[in-house]
Coordinates of C-alpha atoms in Angstrom, one line a residue:
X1 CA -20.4 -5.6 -3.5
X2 CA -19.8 -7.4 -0.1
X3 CA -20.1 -11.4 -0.6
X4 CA -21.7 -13.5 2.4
X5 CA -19.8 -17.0 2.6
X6 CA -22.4 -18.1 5.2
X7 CA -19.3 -18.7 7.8
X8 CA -21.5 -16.9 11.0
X9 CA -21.0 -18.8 14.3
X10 CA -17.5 -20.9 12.8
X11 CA -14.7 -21.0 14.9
X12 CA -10.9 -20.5 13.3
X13 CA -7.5 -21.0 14.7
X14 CA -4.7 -18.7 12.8
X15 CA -1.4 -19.4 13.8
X16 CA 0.8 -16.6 13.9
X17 CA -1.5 -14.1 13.5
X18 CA -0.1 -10.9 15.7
X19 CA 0.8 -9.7 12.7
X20 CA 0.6 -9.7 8.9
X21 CA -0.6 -12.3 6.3
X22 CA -1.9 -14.1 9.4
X23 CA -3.5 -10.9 11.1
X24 CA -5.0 -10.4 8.2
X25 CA -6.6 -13.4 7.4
X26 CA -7.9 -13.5 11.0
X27 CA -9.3 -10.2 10.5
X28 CA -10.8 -11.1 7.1
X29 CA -12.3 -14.1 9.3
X30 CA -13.9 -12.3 11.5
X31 CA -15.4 -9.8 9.1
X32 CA -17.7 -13.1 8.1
X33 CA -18.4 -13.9 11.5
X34 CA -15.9 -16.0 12.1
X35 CA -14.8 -16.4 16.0
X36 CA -10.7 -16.2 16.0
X37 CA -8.2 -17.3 17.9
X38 CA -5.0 -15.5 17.3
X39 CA -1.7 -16.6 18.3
X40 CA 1.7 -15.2 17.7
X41 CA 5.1 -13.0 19.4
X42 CA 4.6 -9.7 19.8
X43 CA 4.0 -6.5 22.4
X44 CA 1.4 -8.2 24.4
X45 CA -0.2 -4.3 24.5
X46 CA -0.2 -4.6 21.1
X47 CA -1.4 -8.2 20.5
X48 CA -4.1 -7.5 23.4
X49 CA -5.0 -4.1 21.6
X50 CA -5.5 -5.9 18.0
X51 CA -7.3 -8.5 20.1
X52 CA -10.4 -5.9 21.0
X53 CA -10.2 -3.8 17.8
X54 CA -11.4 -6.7 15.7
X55 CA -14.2 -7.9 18.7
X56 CA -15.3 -4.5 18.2
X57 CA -15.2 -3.8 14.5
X58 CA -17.3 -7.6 13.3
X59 CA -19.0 -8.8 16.9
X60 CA -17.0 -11.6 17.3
X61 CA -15.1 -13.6 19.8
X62 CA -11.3 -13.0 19.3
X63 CA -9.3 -14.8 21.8
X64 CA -5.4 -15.1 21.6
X65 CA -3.4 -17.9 22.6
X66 CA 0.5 -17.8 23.1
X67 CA 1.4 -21.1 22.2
X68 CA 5.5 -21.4 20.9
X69 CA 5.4 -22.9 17.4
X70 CA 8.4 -24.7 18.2
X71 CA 6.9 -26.6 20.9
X72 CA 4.3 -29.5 20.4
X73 CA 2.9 -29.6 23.7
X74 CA 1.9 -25.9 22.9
X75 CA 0.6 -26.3 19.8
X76 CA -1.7 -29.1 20.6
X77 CA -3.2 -26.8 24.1
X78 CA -3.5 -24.2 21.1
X79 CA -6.0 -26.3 19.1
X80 CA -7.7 -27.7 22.6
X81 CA -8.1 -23.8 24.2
X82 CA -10.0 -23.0 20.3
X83 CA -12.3 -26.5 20.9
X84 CA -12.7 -26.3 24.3
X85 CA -13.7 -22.6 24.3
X86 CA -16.3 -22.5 21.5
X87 CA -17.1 -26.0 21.3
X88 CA -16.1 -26.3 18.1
X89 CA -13.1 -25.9 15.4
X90 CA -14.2 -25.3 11.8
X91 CA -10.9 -24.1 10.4
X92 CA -7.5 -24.4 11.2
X93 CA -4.8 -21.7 9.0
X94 CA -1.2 -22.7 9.7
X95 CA 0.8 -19.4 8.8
X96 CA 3.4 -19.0 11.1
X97 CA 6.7 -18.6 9.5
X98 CA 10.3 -17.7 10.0
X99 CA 13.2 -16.5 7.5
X100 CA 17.0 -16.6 7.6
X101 CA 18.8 -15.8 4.5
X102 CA 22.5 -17.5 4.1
X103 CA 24.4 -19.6 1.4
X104 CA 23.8 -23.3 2.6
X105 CA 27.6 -23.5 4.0
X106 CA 27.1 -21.4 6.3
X107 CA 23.6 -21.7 7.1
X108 CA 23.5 -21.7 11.4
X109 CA 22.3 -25.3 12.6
X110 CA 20.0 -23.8 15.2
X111 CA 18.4 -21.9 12.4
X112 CA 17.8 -24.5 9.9
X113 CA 15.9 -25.9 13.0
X114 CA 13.8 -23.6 14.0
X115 CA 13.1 -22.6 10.2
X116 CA 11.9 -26.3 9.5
X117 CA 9.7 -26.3 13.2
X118 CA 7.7 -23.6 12.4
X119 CA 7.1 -23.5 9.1
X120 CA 6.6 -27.1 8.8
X121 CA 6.9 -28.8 12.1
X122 CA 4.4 -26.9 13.8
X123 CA 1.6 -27.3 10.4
X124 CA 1.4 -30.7 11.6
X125 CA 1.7 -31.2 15.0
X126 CA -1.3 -28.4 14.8
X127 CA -3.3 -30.3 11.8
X128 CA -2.6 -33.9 13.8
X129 CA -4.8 -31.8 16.4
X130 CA -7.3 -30.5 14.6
X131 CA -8.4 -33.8 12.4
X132 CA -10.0 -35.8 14.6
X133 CA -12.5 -32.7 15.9
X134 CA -13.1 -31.6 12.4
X135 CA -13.6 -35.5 11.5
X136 CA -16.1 -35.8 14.5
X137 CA -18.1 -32.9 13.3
X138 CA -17.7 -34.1 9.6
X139 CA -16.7 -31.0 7.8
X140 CA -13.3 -28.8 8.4
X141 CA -11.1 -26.9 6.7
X142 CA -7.4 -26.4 7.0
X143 CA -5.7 -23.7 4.8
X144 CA -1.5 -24.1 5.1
X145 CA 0.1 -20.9 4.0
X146 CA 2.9 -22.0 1.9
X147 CA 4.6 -19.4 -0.5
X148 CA 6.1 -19.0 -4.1
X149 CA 9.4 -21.2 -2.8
X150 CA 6.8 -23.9 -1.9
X151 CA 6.7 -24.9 -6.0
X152 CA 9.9 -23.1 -7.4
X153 CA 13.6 -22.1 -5.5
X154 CA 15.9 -19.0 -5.0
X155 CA 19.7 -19.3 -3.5
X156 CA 20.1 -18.5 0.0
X157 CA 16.5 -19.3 1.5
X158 CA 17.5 -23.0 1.7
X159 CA 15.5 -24.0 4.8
X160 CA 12.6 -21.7 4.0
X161 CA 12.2 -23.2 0.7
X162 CA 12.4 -27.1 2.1
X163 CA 9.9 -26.2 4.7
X164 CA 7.5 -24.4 2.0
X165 CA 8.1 -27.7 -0.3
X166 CA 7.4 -29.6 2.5
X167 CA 4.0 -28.2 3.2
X168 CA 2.7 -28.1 -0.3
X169 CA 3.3 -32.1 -0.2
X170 CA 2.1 -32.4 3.7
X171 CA -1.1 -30.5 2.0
X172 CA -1.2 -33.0 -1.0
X173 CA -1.0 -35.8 1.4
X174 CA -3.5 -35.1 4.4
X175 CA -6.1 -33.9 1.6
X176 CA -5.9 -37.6 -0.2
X177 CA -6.2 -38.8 3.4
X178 CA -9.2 -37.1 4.1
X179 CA -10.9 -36.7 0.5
X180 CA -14.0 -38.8 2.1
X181 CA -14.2 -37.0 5.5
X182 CA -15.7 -33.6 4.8
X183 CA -12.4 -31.9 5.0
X184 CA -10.6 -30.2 2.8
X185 CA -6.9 -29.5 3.1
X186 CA -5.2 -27.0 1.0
X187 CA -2.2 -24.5 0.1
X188 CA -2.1 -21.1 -0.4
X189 CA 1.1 -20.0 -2.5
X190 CA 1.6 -16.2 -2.3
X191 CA 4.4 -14.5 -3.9
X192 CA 6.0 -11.3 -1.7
X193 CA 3.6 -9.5 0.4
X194 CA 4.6 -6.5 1.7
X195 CA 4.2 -7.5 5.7
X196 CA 6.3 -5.7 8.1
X197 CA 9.0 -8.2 7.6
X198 CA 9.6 -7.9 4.0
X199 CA 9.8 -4.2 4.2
X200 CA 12.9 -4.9 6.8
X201 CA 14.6 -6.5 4.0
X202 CA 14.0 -3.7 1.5
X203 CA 15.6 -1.0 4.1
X204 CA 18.3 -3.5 4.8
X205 CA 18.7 -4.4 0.9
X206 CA 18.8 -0.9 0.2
X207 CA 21.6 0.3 2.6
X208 CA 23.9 -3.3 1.8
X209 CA 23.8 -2.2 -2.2
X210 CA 23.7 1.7 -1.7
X211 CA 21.2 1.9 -3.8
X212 CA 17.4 3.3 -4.0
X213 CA 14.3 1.6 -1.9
X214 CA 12.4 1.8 -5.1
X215 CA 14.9 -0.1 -6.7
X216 CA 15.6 -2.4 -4.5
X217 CA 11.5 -3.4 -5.0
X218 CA 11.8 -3.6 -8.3
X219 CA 14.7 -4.8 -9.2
X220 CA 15.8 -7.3 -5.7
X221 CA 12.6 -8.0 -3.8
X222 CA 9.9 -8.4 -6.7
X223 CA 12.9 -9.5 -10.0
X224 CA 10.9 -13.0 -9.9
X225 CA 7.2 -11.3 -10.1
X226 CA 6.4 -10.2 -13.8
X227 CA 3.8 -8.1 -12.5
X228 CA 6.3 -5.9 -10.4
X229 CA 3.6 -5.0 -7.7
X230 CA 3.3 -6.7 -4.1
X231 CA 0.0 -9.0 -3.3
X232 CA -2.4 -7.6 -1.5
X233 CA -3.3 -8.7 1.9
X234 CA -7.2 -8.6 0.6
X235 CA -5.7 -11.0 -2.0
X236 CA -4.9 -14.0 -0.3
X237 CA -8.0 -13.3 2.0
X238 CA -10.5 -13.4 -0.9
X239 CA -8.5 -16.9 -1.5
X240 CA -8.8 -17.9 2.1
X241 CA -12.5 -17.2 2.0
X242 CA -13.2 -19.3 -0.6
X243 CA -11.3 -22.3 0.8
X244 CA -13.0 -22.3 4.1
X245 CA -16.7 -21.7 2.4
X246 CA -18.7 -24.3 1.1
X247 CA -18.1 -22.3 -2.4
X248 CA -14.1 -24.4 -2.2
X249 CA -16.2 -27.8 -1.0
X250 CA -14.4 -29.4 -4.0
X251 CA -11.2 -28.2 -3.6
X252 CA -8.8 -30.1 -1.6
X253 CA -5.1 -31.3 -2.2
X254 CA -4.2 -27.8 -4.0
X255 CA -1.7 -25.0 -4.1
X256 CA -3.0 -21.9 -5.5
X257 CA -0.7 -19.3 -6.4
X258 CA -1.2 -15.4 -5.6
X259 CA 2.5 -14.8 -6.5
X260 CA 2.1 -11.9 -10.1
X261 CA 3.1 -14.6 -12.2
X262 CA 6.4 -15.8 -10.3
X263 CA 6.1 -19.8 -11.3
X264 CA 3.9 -19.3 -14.1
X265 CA 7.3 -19.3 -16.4

């Protein structure tokens, strides 16, 4: 049975959204009513033809915005284009992320720095944006999309896991700032989804150990997931969803796991 979360006529900005978790979550927006803003790299056909595909399929607004997650200046036109376009910004999902994988010695510099701008940087220069229209309004909602290495660690992802740490405490933080405001802040902690850039790694994991795809999921890719099965785009939607409706009015300041079981041990 479909659920109505009353969200018709809100406005959303999803940072890097061209493609998956955070085209997905815009899409899951916009199946409430939601008008989107996307934002993100991509084929600009491609980005222009997802663009249409969800105004057609739910009847609402999708705009895209370009904005670089590495530069402020950007960002901040990012959130102004959402406001000044609709007239309004009811939600704000900071998603865009980056990976490098190396041991710490030999981590590139220019690497560590762009991990830490755009999975961090960019949350806040993006949430210092949004507050003050969501405060003026007196109700908002910012979801950060954090991960599994937000609350626990694995070797090699050292920049992805301090930027994931990072936002799980710029989350706790903003959300004590604002607990009187009428907005919430919170995290969302998924474990691996299988987005077109995790299933990169699996080819690439399989060929380096000449061994099979299927075990390289089981046994490489999903070893720190009890449940041994990818999460589910519709997932980490249904948890978005609730966030951003009045239904998560209460919530604020938390990072909810969708991660199989990874940091329950």
């Amino acid at each position: 049975m479909a659920v109505d979360y009353h969200l018709e006529g809100q406005v959303a900005v999803v940072t890097g959204s061209s493609s998956g978790i955070g085209q997905a979550l815009a899409e899951a927006l916009a199946g409430q009513g939601v008008n989107v803003v996307l934002n993100g790299f991509g084929d600009a056909a491609q980005i222009e033809a997802d663009r249409a595909r969800i105004e057609a399929q739910t009847g609402v607004k999708a705009m895209y915005h370009g904005a670089d997650m590495t530069r402020p200046e950007q960002i901040r036109d990012l959130v102004a284009f959402a406001h000044g376009a609709f007239g309004r910004l009811d939600i704000l999902v900071n998603n865009a992320g980056v990976q490098h994988v190396a041991p710490v010695e030999d981590f590139p510099d220019e690497r560590w720095d762009q991990i830490i701008a755009i999975n961090l940087t960019s949350a806040f220069h993006a949430t210092k944006a949004a507050i003050p229209i969501m405060k003026a309004a007196g109700r908002g909602r910012i979801v950060n999309v954090a991960s599994a290495h937000g609350l626990v660690a694995s070797p090699f992802k050292s920049a992805y896991v301090a930027a994931k740490h990072g936002i799980v405490g710029f989350t706790k933080s903003c959300a004590l700032e604002l607990a009187r405001s009428g907005v919430t802040v919170n995290a969302i902690c998924p474990g691996y989804v299988k987005t077109p850039l995790v299933d990169a790694q699996i080819a690439d994991q399989a060929k380096a150990r000449g061994i099979a795809v299927e075990r390289v999921v089981e046994d490489v890719i999903l070893a720190a997931q009890p449940n041994k099965t990818f999460v589910a785009y519709e997932h980490l939607a249904g948890m978005l969803l609730y966030l951003v409706s009045d239904l998560g009015g209460s919530t604020t300041g938390a990072a909810l796991t969708a991660d199989g079981g990874w940091t329950a041990a």
